[in-house]
C-alpha positions as MATLAB code, in Angstrom:
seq = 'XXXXXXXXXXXXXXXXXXXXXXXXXXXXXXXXXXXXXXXXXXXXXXXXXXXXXXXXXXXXXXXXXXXXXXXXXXXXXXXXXXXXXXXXXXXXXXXXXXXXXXXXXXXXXXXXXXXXXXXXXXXXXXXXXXXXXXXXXXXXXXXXXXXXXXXXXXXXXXXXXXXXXXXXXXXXXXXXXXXXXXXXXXXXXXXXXXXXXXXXXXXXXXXXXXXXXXXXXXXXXXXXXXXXXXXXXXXXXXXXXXXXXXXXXXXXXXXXXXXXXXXXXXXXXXXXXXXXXXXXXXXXXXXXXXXXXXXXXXXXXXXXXXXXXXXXXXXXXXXXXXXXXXXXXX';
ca = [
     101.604  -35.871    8.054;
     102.909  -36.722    4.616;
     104.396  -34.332    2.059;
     101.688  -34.568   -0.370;
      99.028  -33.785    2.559;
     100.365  -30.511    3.038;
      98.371  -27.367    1.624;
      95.966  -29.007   -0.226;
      92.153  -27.251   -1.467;
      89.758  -27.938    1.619;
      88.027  -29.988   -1.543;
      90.895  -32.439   -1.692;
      91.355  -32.369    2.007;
      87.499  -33.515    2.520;
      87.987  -35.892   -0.233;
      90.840  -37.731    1.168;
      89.426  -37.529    4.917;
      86.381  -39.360    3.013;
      88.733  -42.262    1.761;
      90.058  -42.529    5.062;
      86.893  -42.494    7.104;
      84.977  -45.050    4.428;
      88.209  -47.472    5.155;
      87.871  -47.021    8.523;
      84.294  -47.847    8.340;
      85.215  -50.903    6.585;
      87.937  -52.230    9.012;
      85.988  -51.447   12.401;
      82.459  -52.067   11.402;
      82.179  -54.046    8.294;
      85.102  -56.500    8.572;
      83.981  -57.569   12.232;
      80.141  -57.458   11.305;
      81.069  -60.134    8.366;
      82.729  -61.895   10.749;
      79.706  -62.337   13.276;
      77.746  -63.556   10.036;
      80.703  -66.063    9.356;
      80.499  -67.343   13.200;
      76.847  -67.585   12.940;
      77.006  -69.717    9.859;
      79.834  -71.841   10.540;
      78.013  -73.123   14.153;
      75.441  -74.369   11.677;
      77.634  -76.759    9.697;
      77.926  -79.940   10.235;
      81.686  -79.805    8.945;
      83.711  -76.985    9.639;
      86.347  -75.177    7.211;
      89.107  -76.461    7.835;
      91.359  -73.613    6.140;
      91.015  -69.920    4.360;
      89.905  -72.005    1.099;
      86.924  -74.065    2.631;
      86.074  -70.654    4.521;
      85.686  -68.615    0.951;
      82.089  -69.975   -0.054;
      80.564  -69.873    3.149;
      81.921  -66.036    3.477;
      80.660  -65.688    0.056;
      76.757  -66.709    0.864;
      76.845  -64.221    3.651;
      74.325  -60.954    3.147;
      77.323  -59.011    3.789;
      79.873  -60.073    1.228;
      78.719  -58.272   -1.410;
      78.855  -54.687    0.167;
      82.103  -55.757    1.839;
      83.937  -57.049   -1.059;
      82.930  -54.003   -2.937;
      83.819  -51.034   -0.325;
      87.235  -52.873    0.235;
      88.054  -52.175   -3.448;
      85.961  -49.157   -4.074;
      87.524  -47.573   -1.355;
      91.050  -48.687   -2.477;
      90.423  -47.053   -6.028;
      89.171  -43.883   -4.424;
      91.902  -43.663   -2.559;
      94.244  -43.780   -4.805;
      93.004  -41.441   -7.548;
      92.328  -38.656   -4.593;
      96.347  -39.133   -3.527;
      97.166  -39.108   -7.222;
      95.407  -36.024   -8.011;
      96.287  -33.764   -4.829;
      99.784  -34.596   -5.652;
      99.340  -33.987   -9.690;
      98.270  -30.874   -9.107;
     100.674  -29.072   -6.711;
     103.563  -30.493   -8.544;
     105.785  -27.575   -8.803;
     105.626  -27.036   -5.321;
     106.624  -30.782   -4.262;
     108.803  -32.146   -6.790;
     111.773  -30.547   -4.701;
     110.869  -33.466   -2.105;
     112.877  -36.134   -4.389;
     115.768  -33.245   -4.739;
     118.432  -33.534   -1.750;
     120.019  -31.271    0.298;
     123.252  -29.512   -0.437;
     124.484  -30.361    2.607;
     123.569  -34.001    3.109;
     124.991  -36.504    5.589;
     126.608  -38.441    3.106;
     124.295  -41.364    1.952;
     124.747  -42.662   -1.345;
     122.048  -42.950   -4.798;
     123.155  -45.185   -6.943;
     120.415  -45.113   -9.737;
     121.154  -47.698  -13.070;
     119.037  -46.165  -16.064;
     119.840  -49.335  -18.249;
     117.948  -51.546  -15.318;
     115.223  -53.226  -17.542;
     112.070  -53.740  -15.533;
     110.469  -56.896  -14.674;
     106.949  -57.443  -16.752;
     105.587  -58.708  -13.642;
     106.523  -55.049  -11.835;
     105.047  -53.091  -14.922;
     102.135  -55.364  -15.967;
      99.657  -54.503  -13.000;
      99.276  -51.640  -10.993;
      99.685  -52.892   -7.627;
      97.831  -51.529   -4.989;
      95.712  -49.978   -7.499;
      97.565  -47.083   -8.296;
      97.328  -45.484  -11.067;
     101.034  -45.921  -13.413;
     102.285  -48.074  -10.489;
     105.637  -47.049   -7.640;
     107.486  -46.884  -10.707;
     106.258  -45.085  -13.848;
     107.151  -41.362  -13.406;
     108.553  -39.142  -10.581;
     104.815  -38.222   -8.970;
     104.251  -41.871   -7.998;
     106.717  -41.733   -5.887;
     104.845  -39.504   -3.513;
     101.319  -40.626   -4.169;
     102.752  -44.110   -2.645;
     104.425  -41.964    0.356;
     100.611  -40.464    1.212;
      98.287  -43.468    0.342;
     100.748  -45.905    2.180;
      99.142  -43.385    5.487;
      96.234  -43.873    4.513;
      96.082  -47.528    3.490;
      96.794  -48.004    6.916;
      94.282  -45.955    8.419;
      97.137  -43.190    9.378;
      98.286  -45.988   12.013;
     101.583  -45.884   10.563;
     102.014  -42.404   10.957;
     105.889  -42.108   11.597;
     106.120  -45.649   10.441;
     105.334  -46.628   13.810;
     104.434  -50.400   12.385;
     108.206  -50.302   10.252;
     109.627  -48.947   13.812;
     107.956  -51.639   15.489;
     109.494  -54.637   13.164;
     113.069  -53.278   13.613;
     112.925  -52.834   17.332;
     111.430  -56.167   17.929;
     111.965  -58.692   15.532;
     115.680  -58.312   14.576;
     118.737  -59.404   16.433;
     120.328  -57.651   18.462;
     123.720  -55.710   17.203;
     126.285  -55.119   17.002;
     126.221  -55.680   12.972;
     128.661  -54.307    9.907;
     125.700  -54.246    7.539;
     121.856  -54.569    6.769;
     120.197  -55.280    3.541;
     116.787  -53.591    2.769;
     115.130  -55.746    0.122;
     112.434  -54.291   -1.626;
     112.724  -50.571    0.043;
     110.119  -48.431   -1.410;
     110.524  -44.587   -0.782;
     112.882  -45.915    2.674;
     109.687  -46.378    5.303;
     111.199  -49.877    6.283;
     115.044  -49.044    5.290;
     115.039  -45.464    7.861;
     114.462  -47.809   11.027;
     116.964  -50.003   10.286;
     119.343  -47.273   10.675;
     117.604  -45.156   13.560;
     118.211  -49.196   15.541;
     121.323  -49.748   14.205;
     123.126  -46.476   13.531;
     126.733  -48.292   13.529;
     126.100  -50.478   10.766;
     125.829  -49.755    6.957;
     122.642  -49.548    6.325;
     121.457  -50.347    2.003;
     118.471  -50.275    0.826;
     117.861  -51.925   -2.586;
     114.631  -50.709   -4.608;
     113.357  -51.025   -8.371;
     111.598  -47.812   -8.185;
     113.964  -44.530   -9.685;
     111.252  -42.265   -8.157;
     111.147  -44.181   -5.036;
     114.842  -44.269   -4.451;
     115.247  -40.404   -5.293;
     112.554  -39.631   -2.377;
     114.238  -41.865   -0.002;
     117.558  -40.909   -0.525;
     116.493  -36.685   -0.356;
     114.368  -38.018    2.600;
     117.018  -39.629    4.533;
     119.553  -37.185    3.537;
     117.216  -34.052    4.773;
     117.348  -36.036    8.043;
     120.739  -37.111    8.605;
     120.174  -40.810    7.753;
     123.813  -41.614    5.618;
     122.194  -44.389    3.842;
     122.816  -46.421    1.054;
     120.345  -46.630   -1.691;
     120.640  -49.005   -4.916;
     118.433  -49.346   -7.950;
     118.870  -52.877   -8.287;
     116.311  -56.287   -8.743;
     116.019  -58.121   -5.218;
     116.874  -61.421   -6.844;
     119.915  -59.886   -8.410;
     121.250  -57.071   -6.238;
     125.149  -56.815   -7.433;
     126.318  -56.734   -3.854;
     129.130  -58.555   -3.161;
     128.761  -62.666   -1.319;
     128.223  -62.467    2.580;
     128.637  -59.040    3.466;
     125.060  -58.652    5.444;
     124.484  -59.334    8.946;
     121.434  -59.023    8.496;
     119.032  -59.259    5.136;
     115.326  -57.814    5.424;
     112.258  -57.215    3.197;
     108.725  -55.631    4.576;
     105.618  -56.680    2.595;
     107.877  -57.069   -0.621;
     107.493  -61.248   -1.698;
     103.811  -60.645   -2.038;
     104.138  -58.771   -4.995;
     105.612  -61.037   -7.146;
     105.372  -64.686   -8.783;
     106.812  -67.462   -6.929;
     109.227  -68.332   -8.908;
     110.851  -64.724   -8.373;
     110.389  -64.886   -4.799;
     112.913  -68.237   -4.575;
     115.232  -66.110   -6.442;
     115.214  -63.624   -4.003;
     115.625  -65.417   -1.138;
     118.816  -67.436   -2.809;
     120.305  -64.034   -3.506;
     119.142  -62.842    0.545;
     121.082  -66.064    1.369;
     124.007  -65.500   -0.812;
     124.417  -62.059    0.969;
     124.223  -63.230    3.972;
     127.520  -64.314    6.062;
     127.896  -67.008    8.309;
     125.585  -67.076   11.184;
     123.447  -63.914    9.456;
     119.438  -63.684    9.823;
     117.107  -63.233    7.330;
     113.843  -61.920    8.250;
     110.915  -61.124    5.267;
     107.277  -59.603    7.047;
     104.788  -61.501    4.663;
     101.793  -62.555    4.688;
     100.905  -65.970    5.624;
      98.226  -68.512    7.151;
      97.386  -67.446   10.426;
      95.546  -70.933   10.853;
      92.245  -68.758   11.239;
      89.912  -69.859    8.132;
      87.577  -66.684    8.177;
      90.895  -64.181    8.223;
      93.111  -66.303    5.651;
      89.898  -66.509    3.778;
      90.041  -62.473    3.280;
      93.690  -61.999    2.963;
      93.139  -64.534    0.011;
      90.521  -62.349   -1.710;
      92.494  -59.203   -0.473;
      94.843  -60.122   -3.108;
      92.299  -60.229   -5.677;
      90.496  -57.257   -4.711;
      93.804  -55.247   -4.464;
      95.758  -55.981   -7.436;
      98.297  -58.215   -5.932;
      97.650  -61.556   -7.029;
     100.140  -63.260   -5.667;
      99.268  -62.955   -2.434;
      97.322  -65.740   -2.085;
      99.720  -67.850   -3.941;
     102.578  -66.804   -1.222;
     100.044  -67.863    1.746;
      99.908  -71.594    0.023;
     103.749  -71.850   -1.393;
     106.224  -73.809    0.398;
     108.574  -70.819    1.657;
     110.452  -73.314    3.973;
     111.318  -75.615    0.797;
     112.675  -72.610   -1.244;
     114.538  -71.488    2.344;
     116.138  -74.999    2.564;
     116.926  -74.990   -1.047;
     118.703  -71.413   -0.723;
     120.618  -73.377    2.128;
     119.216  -71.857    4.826;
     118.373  -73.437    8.551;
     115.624  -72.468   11.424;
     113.240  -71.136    8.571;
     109.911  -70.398   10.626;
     106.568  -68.293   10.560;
     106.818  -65.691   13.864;
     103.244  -63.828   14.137;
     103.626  -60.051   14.203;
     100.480  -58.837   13.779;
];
């Protein structure tokens, strides 16, 4: 259970239990409902679609779409004001959470107050939430609690960040791992719990994310690295990763950013390294790219469909890197 969930009104907790029921509602019985009506349509075409863009007006004729589209959004809003407002208001009780222990186990903050934002980071409130990961130290833990709930509490623990370290990266031993794109530490904490001899550094834009994740990891004796820092322009020093990762991070900006980051992944990168970025992409489904296309839309992040069509291999080869390759990991 997240720190913002704890001793909240019985209002707020039936309010956010609402949120999380409706979304549940809307991945187990509308999602695969819309998807019957898809089926049932398609076997009456003459020609297929082929890919998630052919599929997008056929999904849009179905009686469904309308009700789906707008619970998928609706329920994304109310989700986010709820978070934002049991947090708001027990403030003085939580704001400790971003303050670290006396006793730590030595990780490292490294904050840079003349780091000037990227307009793409402040111009949209991604995800929906209100001020964005970034604008004052209370996002910080509304994104800890709605990231639960945005995944229907199935990442409780960060089972699904757990799940990416243990079986997706190479094996060890390694000297270091670069987090790209950290957030509050959900993706950066397994990273260390897998490979507790390396130096593990997580690199974030977010002040108020970094502060929770370094009092987080600090509170549980996670000697981490954390640096405010763009991903395409970390600071770190040529080829001193093993290992370079980033969890759900490209989506969230413009493509032209996104080759920038993976030159700088592959400039920290040594000899031999990996680089591995969980992203979405085409799952060669037409119905499910279809809705991960208008997810972006209906979720503030707009380049998300623009990631699905770009050509990541070209910007991998460019960055001078070999074996570049989609793995599902769903």
């Amino acid at each position: 259970m997240g720190m913002a969930h704890q001793a909240v009104t019985l209002d707020k907790r039936s309010e956010l239990d609402f949120v999380l029921t409706l979304r549940k509602r809307w991945s187990n019985t509308l999602f695969p409902a819309l998807r019957a009506q898809y089926d049932a349509a398609v076997m009456h075409l003459k020609e297929k679609p082929s890919d998630g863009h052919a599929a997008k007006p056929v999904i849009h004729r179905l009686d469904l779409y309308p009700w789906f589209s707008w619970v998928e959004r609706g329920q994304q809003k109310m989700l986010w004001r709820s978070v934002q407002d049991a947090v708001v208001t027990r403030w003085d009780s939580l704001a400790g959470s971003l303050i670290p222990p006396d006793e730590g186990s030595g990780g490292i903050l490294e904050l840079n107050p003349d780091l000037a934002l990227p307009k793409y980071y402040t111009a949209i409130d991604i995800h929906i939430q209100p001020g964005g990961v970034w604008s004052d130290d209370t996002s910080a833990l509304v994104y800890e609690e709605g990231a639960q709930i945005v995944m229907l509490r199935d990442n409780d623990e960060y089972r699904f960040h757990t799940l990416f370290a243990e079986t997706v990266l190479p094996e060890g031993p390694h000297r270091r791992i670069v987090d790209l794109g950290c957030g509050f530490g959900k993706s950066t904490r397994p990273l260390y719990d897998r490979f507790p001899e390396a130096e593990v550094i997580g690199v974030e834009l977010s002040a108020p994310n970094l502060r929770l994740a370094h009092a987080t990891a600090e509170r549980m004796g996670k000697p981490i690295r954390f640096i405010q820092a763009d991903g395409a322009c970390t600071g770190l020093e040529d080829g001193l990763a093993d290992v370079v990762t980033g969890t759900m991070f490209l989506h969230e900006m413009p493509m032209k950013h996104v080759e920038e980051v993976i030159h700088e992944a592959a400039r920290l990168l040594r000899p031999g390294g990996q680089i591995h970025f969980l992203e979405f992409a085409c799952t060669g489904d037409p119905f499910r790219d279809a809705t991960n296309y208008e997810h972006g839309d209906r979720n503030n992040e707009p380049w998300i469909p623009v990631l699905m069509d770009a050509d990541v291999f070209g910007m991998c080869e460019r960055a001078g890197l070999v074996n570049a390759r989609w793995t599902p990991f769903d």
